[in-house]
PDB file of C-alpha atoms and ligand atoms in Angstrom:
ATOM      1  CA  MET A1198      60.503  -9.221  32.937  1.00 93.00           C
ATOM      2  CA  ILE A1199      64.155  -8.583  34.089  1.00 96.00           C
ATOM      3  CA  GLU A1200      65.846  -5.584  32.623  1.00 96.00           C
ATOM      4  CA  LEU A1201      69.439  -4.477  32.932  1.00 96.00           C
ATOM      5  CA  SER A1202      70.546  -1.078  31.592  1.00 97.00           C
ATOM      6  CA  GLU A1203      74.181  -0.307  31.570  1.00 97.00           C
ATOM      7  CA  VAL A1204      74.835  -2.390  34.696  1.00 97.00           C
ATOM      8  CA  SER A1205      78.383  -2.569  35.796  1.00 97.00           C
ATOM      9  CA  ARG A1206      80.276  -3.566  38.981  1.00 97.00           C
ATOM     10  CA  THR A1207      83.622  -2.287  40.133  1.00 97.00           C
ATOM     11  CA  VAL A1208      85.201  -3.420  43.303  1.00 95.00           C
ATOM     12  CA  THR A1209      88.143  -2.077  45.089  1.00 91.00           C
ATOM     13  CA  SER A1210      90.999  -4.530  45.345  1.00 83.00           C
ATOM     14  CA  GLY A1211      94.409  -4.060  46.847  1.00 86.00           C
ATOM     15  CA  ALA A1212      95.690  -2.732  43.573  1.00 85.00           C
ATOM     16  CA  GLY A1213      92.869  -0.197  43.131  1.00 90.00           C
ATOM     17  CA  PRO A1214      89.462  -0.397  41.428  1.00 93.00           C
ATOM     18  CA  LEU A1215      88.647  -3.399  39.374  1.00 94.00           C
ATOM     19  CA  THR A1216      85.799  -3.674  36.969  1.00 96.00           C
ATOM     20  CA  ILE A1217      84.451  -7.153  37.267  1.00 96.00           C
ATOM     21  CA  LEU A1218      81.348  -6.501  35.159  1.00 97.00           C
ATOM     22  CA  HIS A1219      81.544  -4.000  32.342  1.00 98.00           C
ATOM     23  CA  PRO A1220      78.390  -1.988  31.432  1.00 97.00           C
ATOM     24  CA  SER A1221      75.815  -4.541  30.191  1.00 96.00           C
ATOM     25  CA  SER A1222      72.257  -4.157  29.007  1.00 95.00           C
ATOM     26  CA  PHE A1223      69.680  -6.933  28.109  1.00 93.00           C
ATOM     27  CA  ARG A1224      66.214  -8.011  28.897  1.00 95.00           C
ATOM     28  CA  ILE A1225      64.890 -11.418  29.937  1.00 95.00           C
ATOM     29  CA  GLU A1226      61.150 -11.878  29.214  1.00 93.00           C
ATOM     30  CA  GLN A1227      58.900 -13.748  31.648  1.00 92.00           C
ATOM     31  CA  GLY A1228      58.883 -17.392  31.178  1.00 92.00           C
ATOM     32  CA  ARG A1229      62.234 -17.647  29.448  1.00 93.00           C
ATOM     33  CA  THR A1230      65.069 -20.057  30.357  1.00 93.00           C
ATOM     34  CA  VAL A1231      68.409 -18.373  30.050  1.00 95.00           C
ATOM     35  CA  ALA A1232      71.842 -19.906  30.581  1.00 94.00           C
ATOM     36  CA  ILE A1233      74.777 -17.810  31.646  1.00 95.00           C
ATOM     37  CA  THR A1234      78.147 -19.322  30.547  1.00 94.00           C
ATOM     38  CA  GLY A1235      81.807 -18.313  30.543  1.00 94.00           C
ATOM     39  CA  PRO A1236      85.134 -19.209  32.014  1.00 92.00           C
ATOM     40  CA  SER A1237      85.860 -19.127  35.661  1.00 92.00           C
ATOM     41  CA  GLY A1238      86.196 -15.539  36.793  1.00 94.00           C
ATOM     42  CA  SER A1239      84.297 -14.080  33.826  1.00 95.00           C
ATOM     43  CA  GLY A1240      81.630 -12.504  36.022  1.00 96.00           C
ATOM     44  CA  LYS A1241      78.711 -15.084  35.991  1.00 95.00           C
ATOM     45  CA  SER A1242      78.045 -15.070  39.801  1.00 94.00           C
ATOM     46  CA  THR A1243      78.555 -11.301  39.848  1.00 96.00           C
ATOM     47  CA  LEU A1244      75.897 -10.928  37.164  1.00 96.00           C
ATOM     48  CA  LEU A1245      73.545 -13.269  39.017  1.00 96.00           C
ATOM     49  CA  GLY A1246      74.066 -11.420  42.275  1.00 95.00           C
ATOM     50  CA  LEU A1247      73.143  -8.192  40.600  1.00 96.00           C
ATOM     51  CA  LEU A1248      69.975  -9.750  39.095  1.00 95.00           C
ATOM     52  CA  ALA A1249      69.027 -11.117  42.534  1.00 93.00           C
ATOM     53  CA  GLY A1250      69.539  -7.733  44.274  1.00 92.00           C
ATOM     54  CA  LEU A1251      72.157  -9.377  46.466  1.00 91.00           C
ATOM     55  CA  ASP A1252      74.765  -6.935  45.220  1.00 92.00           C
ATOM     56  CA  THR A1253      74.451  -3.312  44.182  1.00 93.00           C
ATOM     57  CA  PRO A1254      75.666  -2.265  40.746  1.00 96.00           C
ATOM     58  CA  THR A1255      78.218   0.422  40.531  1.00 97.00           C
ATOM     59  CA  THR A1256      76.449   1.955  37.528  1.00 97.00           C
ATOM     60  CA  GLY A1257      73.287   1.399  35.749  1.00 97.00           C
ATOM     61  CA  ALA A1258      69.912  -0.135  36.927  1.00 97.00           C
ATOM     62  CA  VAL A1259      68.255  -3.577  37.324  1.00 97.00           C
ATOM     63  CA  SER A1260      64.486  -3.599  36.976  1.00 96.00           C
ATOM     64  CA  ILE A1261      62.145  -6.407  37.921  1.00 95.00           C
ATOM     65  CA  ASP A1262      58.676  -6.058  36.460  1.00 93.00           C
ATOM     66  CA  GLY A1263      59.280  -2.464  35.960  1.00 93.00           C
ATOM     67  CA  VAL A1264      60.518  -1.757  39.397  1.00 94.00           C
ATOM     68  CA  ASN A1265      64.048  -0.354  39.621  1.00 95.00           C
ATOM     69  CA  ILE A1266      65.468  -2.517  42.421  1.00 94.00           C
ATOM     70  CA  THR A1267      68.628  -0.444  42.530  1.00 92.00           C
ATOM     71  CA  ARG A1268      66.758   2.431  44.181  1.00 88.00           C
ATOM     72  CA  LEU A1269      64.890   0.308  46.722  1.00 92.00           C
ATOM     73  CA  GLY A1270      65.801   0.555  50.378  1.00 90.00           C
ATOM     74  CA  GLU A1271      66.876  -2.547  52.172  1.00 89.00           C
ATOM     75  CA  GLU A1272      63.479  -3.465  53.589  1.00 91.00           C
ATOM     76  CA  ALA A1273      61.593  -2.986  50.227  1.00 92.00           C
ATOM     77  CA  LEU A1274      64.286  -4.966  48.432  1.00 92.00           C
ATOM     78  CA  ALA A1275      64.145  -7.912  50.912  1.00 89.00           C
ATOM     79  CA  ARG A1276      60.315  -7.937  50.440  1.00 89.00           C
ATOM     80  CA  LEU A1277      60.508  -7.912  46.633  1.00 91.00           C
ATOM     81  CA  ARG A1278      63.177 -10.608  46.739  1.00 90.00           C
ATOM     82  CA  GLY A1279      61.025 -12.751  49.067  1.00 88.00           C
ATOM     83  CA  GLU A1280      58.002 -12.370  46.747  1.00 89.00           C
ATOM     84  CA  LYS A1281      59.542 -12.527  43.230  1.00 93.00           C
ATOM     85  CA  ILE A1282      62.905 -14.391  43.365  1.00 94.00           C
ATOM     86  CA  GLY A1283      64.033 -17.774  44.405  1.00 93.00           C
ATOM     87  CA  ILE A1284      67.711 -18.587  44.467  1.00 93.00           C
ATOM     88  CA  VAL A1285      69.490 -21.860  44.266  1.00 92.00           C
ATOM     89  CA  PHE A1286      73.242 -21.990  44.909  1.00 88.00           C
ATOM     90  CA  GLN A1287      76.081 -24.289  43.961  1.00 84.00           C
ATOM     91  CA  PHE A1288      76.818 -25.346  47.569  1.00 83.00           C
ATOM     92  CA  PHE A1289      73.043 -25.655  48.452  1.00 83.00           C
ATOM     93  CA  HIS A1290      73.429 -23.235  51.448  1.00 90.00           C
ATOM     94  CA  LEU A1291      70.943 -25.103  53.633  1.00 95.00           C
ATOM     95  CA  LEU A1292      70.912 -24.324  57.273  1.00 96.00           C
ATOM     96  CA  PRO A1293      72.581 -27.389  58.864  1.00 96.00           C
ATOM     97  CA  SER A1294      70.768 -27.156  62.227  1.00 97.00           C
ATOM     98  CA  LEU A1295      67.411 -27.245  60.489  1.00 97.00           C
ATOM     99  CA  THR A1296      65.608 -30.237  59.055  1.00 97.00           C
ATOM    100  CA  ALA A1297      64.711 -30.342  55.336  1.00 97.00           C
ATOM    101  CA  LEU A1298      61.124 -29.292  56.159  1.00 97.00           C
ATOM    102  CA  GLU A1299      62.354 -26.393  58.338  1.00 97.00           C
ATOM    103  CA  ASN A1300      64.722 -25.166  55.678  1.00 97.00           C
ATOM    104  CA  VAL A1301      61.811 -24.942  53.182  1.00 96.00           C
ATOM    105  CA  LEU A1302      59.712 -23.304  55.899  1.00 96.00           C
ATOM    106  CA  VAL A1303      62.041 -20.387  56.554  1.00 93.00           C
ATOM    107  CA  PRO A1304      61.139 -18.187  53.605  1.00 90.00           C
ATOM    108  CA  MET A1305      57.442 -18.840  54.132  1.00 92.00           C
ATOM    109  CA  GLU A1306      57.627 -17.961  57.718  1.00 90.00           C
ATOM    110  CA  LEU A1307      59.447 -14.739  56.783  1.00 86.00           C
ATOM    111  CA  ALA A1308      56.620 -13.883  54.373  1.00 85.00           C
ATOM    112  CA  GLY A1309      53.968 -14.856  56.950  1.00 87.00           C
ATOM    113  CA  VAL A1310      52.415 -17.602  54.731  1.00 87.00           C
ATOM    114  CA  ALA A1311      49.482 -19.424  56.225  1.00 89.00           C
ATOM    115  CA  ASP A1312      49.569 -23.326  56.169  1.00 92.00           C
ATOM    116  CA  ALA A1313      53.227 -23.059  55.753  1.00 93.00           C
ATOM    117  CA  ARG A1314      53.991 -26.703  57.059  1.00 94.00           C
ATOM    118  CA  VAL A1315      51.452 -28.242  54.680  1.00 93.00           C
ATOM    119  CA  ARG A1316      52.916 -26.317  51.667  1.00 93.00           C
ATOM    120  CA  ALA A1317      56.438 -27.165  52.722  1.00 95.00           C
ATOM    121  CA  ALA A1318      55.527 -30.856  52.772  1.00 95.00           C
ATOM    122  CA  ALA A1319      53.944 -30.578  49.367  1.00 92.00           C
ATOM    123  CA  LEU A1320      56.994 -28.828  47.931  1.00 91.00           C
ATOM    124  CA  LEU A1321      59.254 -31.603  49.294  1.00 93.00           C
ATOM    125  CA  ALA A1322      57.025 -34.096  47.717  1.00 91.00           C
ATOM    126  CA  ASP A1323      57.253 -32.230  44.406  1.00 86.00           C
ATOM    127  CA  VAL A1324      60.955 -32.617  44.384  1.00 87.00           C
ATOM    128  CA  GLY A1325      60.698 -36.309  45.202  1.00 88.00           C
ATOM    129  CA  LEU A1326      61.535 -36.109  48.920  1.00 92.00           C
ATOM    130  CA  THR A1327      58.320 -37.341  50.475  1.00 91.00           C
ATOM    131  CA  GLY A1328      59.041 -38.598  53.919  1.00 90.00           C
ATOM    132  CA  ARG A1329      62.528 -37.018  54.189  1.00 94.00           C
ATOM    133  CA  GLY A1330      61.313 -33.751  55.806  1.00 95.00           C
ATOM    134  CA  HIS A1331      62.623 -34.705  59.251  1.00 97.00           C
ATOM    135  CA  HIS A1332      66.125 -35.292  57.921  1.00 97.00           C
ATOM    136  CA  TYR A1333      68.955 -32.873  58.519  1.00 97.00           C
ATOM    137  CA  PRO A1334      71.068 -31.735  55.531  1.00 96.00           C
ATOM    138  CA  SER A1335      73.995 -34.054  56.777  1.00 96.00           C
ATOM    139  CA  GLN A1336      71.673 -37.016  56.445  1.00 96.00           C
ATOM    140  CA  LEU A1337      70.966 -36.227  52.821  1.00 95.00           C
ATOM    141  CA  SER A1338      73.044 -36.818  49.560  1.00 92.00           C
ATOM    142  CA  GLY A1339      74.116 -33.810  47.536  1.00 90.00           C
ATOM    143  CA  GLY A1340      71.408 -34.304  45.009  1.00 90.00           C
ATOM    144  CA  GLU A1341      68.815 -34.618  47.849  1.00 92.00           C
ATOM    145  CA  GLN A1342      70.180 -31.473  49.488  1.00 94.00           C
ATOM    146  CA  GLN A1343      69.966 -29.579  46.085  1.00 90.00           C
ATOM    147  CA  ARG A1344      66.386 -30.683  45.745  1.00 92.00           C
ATOM    148  CA  VAL A1345      65.598 -29.331  49.226  1.00 95.00           C
ATOM    149  CA  ALA A1346      67.281 -25.982  48.152  1.00 95.00           C
ATOM    150  CA  ILE A1347      65.114 -26.050  44.984  1.00 93.00           C
ATOM    151  CA  ALA A1348      61.938 -26.602  47.163  1.00 93.00           C
ATOM    152  CA  ARG A1349      63.042 -23.773  49.420  1.00 95.00           C
ATOM    153  CA  ALA A1350      63.661 -21.482  46.404  1.00 93.00           C
ATOM    154  CA  LEU A1351      60.072 -22.235  45.256  1.00 92.00           C
ATOM    155  CA  ALA A1352      58.514 -21.810  48.643  1.00 92.00           C
ATOM    156  CA  ASN A1353      56.953 -18.454  48.002  1.00 90.00           C
ATOM    157  CA  ASP A1354      56.022 -19.414  44.291  1.00 90.00           C
ATOM    158  CA  PRO A1355      58.354 -16.801  42.868  1.00 93.00           C
ATOM    159  CA  PRO A1356      57.987 -15.848  39.171  1.00 94.00           C
ATOM    160  CA  ILE A1357      61.745 -15.788  38.841  1.00 95.00           C
ATOM    161  CA  LEU A1358      64.184 -18.540  39.752  1.00 94.00           C
ATOM    162  CA  LEU A1359      67.952 -17.881  39.709  1.00 95.00           C
ATOM    163  CA  ALA A1360      70.433 -20.729  39.943  1.00 94.00           C
ATOM    164  CA  ASP A1361      74.241 -20.543  40.243  1.00 93.00           C
ATOM    165  CA  GLU A1362      75.757 -23.699  38.950  1.00 89.00           C
ATOM    166  CA  PRO A1363      73.009 -25.934  40.469  1.00 87.00           C
ATOM    167  CA  THR A1364      74.531 -29.114  39.152  1.00 85.00           C
ATOM    168  CA  GLY A1365      78.180 -28.101  39.741  1.00 82.00           C
ATOM    169  CA  ASN A1366      78.681 -30.326  42.700  1.00 80.00           C
ATOM    170  CA  LEU A1367      76.632 -33.341  41.551  1.00 80.00           C
ATOM    171  CA  ASP A1368      77.530 -36.392  39.513  1.00 82.00           C
ATOM    172  CA  SER A1369      76.180 -36.398  35.998  1.00 82.00           C
ATOM    173  CA  ALA A1370      73.159 -38.594  36.668  1.00 82.00           C
ATOM    174  CA  THR A1371      72.004 -36.657  39.731  1.00 81.00           C
ATOM    175  CA  GLY A1372      72.846 -33.417  37.881  1.00 82.00           C
ATOM    176  CA  ARG A1373      70.449 -34.634  35.049  1.00 83.00           C
ATOM    177  CA  GLN A1374      67.680 -35.142  37.573  1.00 82.00           C
ATOM    178  CA  VAL A1375      68.132 -31.639  38.881  1.00 82.00           C
ATOM    179  CA  ILE A1376      68.021 -30.269  35.366  1.00 84.00           C
ATOM    180  CA  ASP A1377      64.829 -32.111  34.658  1.00 84.00           C
ATOM    181  CA  LEU A1378      63.381 -30.788  37.801  1.00 84.00           C
ATOM    182  CA  LEU A1379      64.294 -27.225  37.084  1.00 84.00           C
ATOM    183  CA  MET A1380      62.911 -27.523  33.514  1.00 84.00           C
ATOM    184  CA  HIS A1381      59.635 -28.979  34.783  1.00 82.00           C
ATOM    185  CA  VAL A1382      59.295 -26.200  37.276  1.00 78.00           C
ATOM    186  CA  ASN A1383      59.861 -23.698  34.606  1.00 79.00           C
ATOM    187  CA  ARG A1384      57.442 -25.086  32.009  1.00 79.00           C
ATOM    188  CA  ASP A1385      54.620 -25.826  34.377  1.00 78.00           C
ATOM    189  CA  HIS A1386      54.651 -22.506  36.092  1.00 82.00           C
ATOM    190  CA  GLY A1387      55.725 -20.144  33.443  1.00 87.00           C
ATOM    191  CA  ARG A1388      58.693 -19.142  35.632  1.00 92.00           C
ATOM    192  CA  THR A1389      61.648 -17.307  34.426  1.00 94.00           C
ATOM    193  CA  LEU A1390      64.830 -19.307  34.981  1.00 94.00           C
ATOM    194  CA  VAL A1391      68.249 -17.913  34.738  1.00 95.00           C
ATOM    195  CA  LEU A1392      71.044 -20.477  35.282  1.00 93.00           C
ATOM    196  CA  VAL A1393      74.705 -19.969  35.510  1.00 94.00           C
ATOM    197  CA  THR A1394      76.380 -23.061  34.207  1.00 89.00           C
ATOM    198  CA  HIS A1395      79.629 -24.647  32.965  1.00 82.00           C
ATOM    199  CA  ASP A1396      77.560 -27.735  31.870  1.00 79.00           C
ATOM    200  CA  PRO A1397      77.012 -27.778  28.126  1.00 77.00           C
ATOM    201  CA  GLU A1398      74.085 -30.099  28.530  1.00 75.00           C
ATOM    202  CA  LEU A1399      72.349 -27.622  30.899  1.00 77.00           C
ATOM    203  CA  ALA A1400      73.093 -24.696  28.484  1.00 81.00           C
ATOM    204  CA  GLN A1401      71.540 -26.679  25.579  1.00 83.00           C
ATOM    205  CA  VAL A1402      68.170 -26.822  27.198  1.00 83.00           C
ATOM    206  CA  ALA A1403      67.960 -23.052  27.548  1.00 90.00           C
ATOM    207  CA  ASP A1404      66.033 -20.731  25.223  1.00 92.00           C
ATOM    208  CA  GLU A1405      68.957 -18.323  25.174  1.00 94.00           C
ATOM    209  CA  VAL A1406      72.632 -18.500  26.128  1.00 94.00           C
ATOM    210  CA  ILE A1407      74.406 -15.370  27.376  1.00 95.00           C
ATOM    211  CA  ALA A1408      78.209 -15.902  27.210  1.00 94.00           C
ATOM    212  CA  LEU A1409      80.530 -13.842  29.516  1.00 96.00           C
ATOM    213  CA  ARG A1410      84.238 -13.261  29.086  1.00 96.00           C
ATOM    214  CA  ASP A1411      86.437 -11.045  31.268  1.00 96.00           C
ATOM    215  CA  GLY A1412      83.383  -9.266  32.621  1.00 97.00           C
ATOM    216  CA  ARG A1413      81.681  -8.488  29.347  1.00 97.00           C
ATOM    217  CA  VAL A1414      78.776 -10.126  27.423  1.00 96.00           C
ATOM    218  CA  VAL A1415      80.432 -11.467  24.356  1.00 95.00           C
ATOM    219  CA  SER A1416      77.439 -13.160  22.771  1.00 92.00           C
ATOM    220  CA  ARG A1417      73.837 -13.922  23.171  1.00 92.00           C
ATOM    221  CA  THR A1418      72.563 -16.966  21.274  1.00 90.00           C
ATOM    222  CA  GLU A1419      68.907 -17.820  20.856  1.00 89.00           C
ATOM    223  CA  ARG A1420      67.918 -21.381  20.435  1.00 80.00           C
ATOM    224  CA  THR A1421      65.973 -21.882  17.321  1.00 68.00           C
TER     225      THR A1421
HETATM  226  N1  LIG F2885      84.114  -8.631  46.157  1.00 97.23           N
HETATM  227  C1  LIG F2885      85.072  -8.833  45.199  1.00 97.23           C
HETATM  228  N2  LIG F2885      86.297  -8.267  45.302  1.00 97.23           N
HETATM  229  C2  LIG F2885      87.298  -8.497  44.458  1.00 97.23           C
HETATM  230  N3  LIG F2885      87.086  -9.241  43.370  1.00 97.23           N
HETATM  231  C3  LIG F2885      85.946  -9.837  43.265  1.00 97.23           C
HETATM  232  C4  LIG F2885      84.876  -9.688  44.153  1.00 97.23           C
HETATM  233  N4  LIG F2885      83.783 -10.453  43.744  1.00 97.23           N
HETATM  234  C5  LIG F2885      84.244 -11.061  42.536  1.00 97.23           C
HETATM  235  N5  LIG F2885      85.544 -10.662  42.189  1.00 97.23           N
HETATM  236  C6  LIG F2885      86.311 -11.089  41.033  1.00 97.23           C
HETATM  237  O1  LIG F2885      85.489 -10.820  39.932  1.00 97.23           O
HETATM  238  C7  LIG F2885      85.659 -11.801  38.917  1.00 97.23           C
HETATM  239  C8  LIG F2885      84.353 -12.401  38.564  1.00 97.23           C
HETATM  240  O2  LIG F2885      83.899 -13.232  39.644  1.00 97.23           O
HETATM  241  P1  LIG F2885      82.621 -14.178  39.608  1.00 97.23           P
HETATM  242  O3  LIG F2885      82.563 -14.833  40.861  1.00 97.23           O
HETATM  243  O4  LIG F2885      81.480 -13.373  39.105  1.00 97.23           O
HETATM  244  O5  LIG F2885      83.195 -15.174  38.442  1.00 97.23           O
HETATM  245  P2  LIG F2885      82.403 -16.537  37.858  1.00 97.23           P
HETATM  246  O6  LIG F2885      82.261 -16.309  36.392  1.00 97.23           O
HETATM  247  O7  LIG F2885      81.072 -16.767  38.619  1.00 97.23           O
HETATM  248  O8  LIG F2885      83.492 -17.659  38.146  1.00 97.23           O
HETATM  249  P3  LIG F2885      83.344 -19.136  38.610  1.00 97.23           P
HETATM  250  O9  LIG F2885      82.943 -19.872  37.405  1.00 97.23           O
HETATM  251  O10 LIG F2885      84.720 -19.515  39.073  1.00 97.23           O
HETATM  252  O11 LIG F2885      82.346 -19.240  39.636  1.00 97.23           O
HETATM  253  C9  LIG F2885      86.740 -12.769  39.464  1.00 97.23           C
HETATM  254  O12 LIG F2885      87.988 -12.401  39.026  1.00 97.23           O
HETATM  255  C10 LIG F2885      86.631 -12.578  40.968  1.00 97.23           C
HETATM  256  O13 LIG F2885      87.833 -12.917  41.670  1.00 97.23           O
HETATM  257 MG1  LIG F2886      80.554 -18.286  40.038  1.00 97.23          MG
END
């Protein structure tokens, strides 16, 4: 379970402090699919970065499975992230000098997984990229790169998958394939999936939609 209590983030801009996320509290139960929506600049990526432990809240606490990650040191946080959280970004963020297989290998090597190469190849097969492991990101289409990024996010079999506009840079047909893949991954493994999206089709498949506006949670809608 992911739990936020009174989490906010204030940054210092030229004009002084700017609160980009006002104190927010909510829980996401294990296995749920949650979409975070809202206009550009409303704080979606900020919120996801806090859930992922990539950023530190200014106030409040983020807990993952009962562990307050806000209090963890850098090393413990990195370890927890490596074990529990997979992240998919809008612009894929693959390492251009590594092949698809090597990109998927990186998190496993960091975690010291045995049989990493075999598992990386299996993950690429799961996302429909059998035989493409030796290709570099520049040799893959956007949708293929995003599928490599999903395979990489799943490398350590994390219970939580976070995705920031995973279909934002894909055409609608390719985006649909990526959505299907994410849903499949969620249902079959009981993973928690938190998606930032502008895409109404993607928001519709979620169990719950959290809407942000101007750095505040303005609504939470459960799908019935
Ligand atoms: N480090 C920072 N310093 C100053 N302002 C920031 C910083 N990070 C984010 N912001 C501002 O906070 C607001 C929320 O940003 P955020 O990236 O979370 O929005 P978003 O909802 O993800 O938008 P988009 O849909 O365009 O990706 C924006 O106005 C952004 O400019
Ligand atoms: Mg964003």
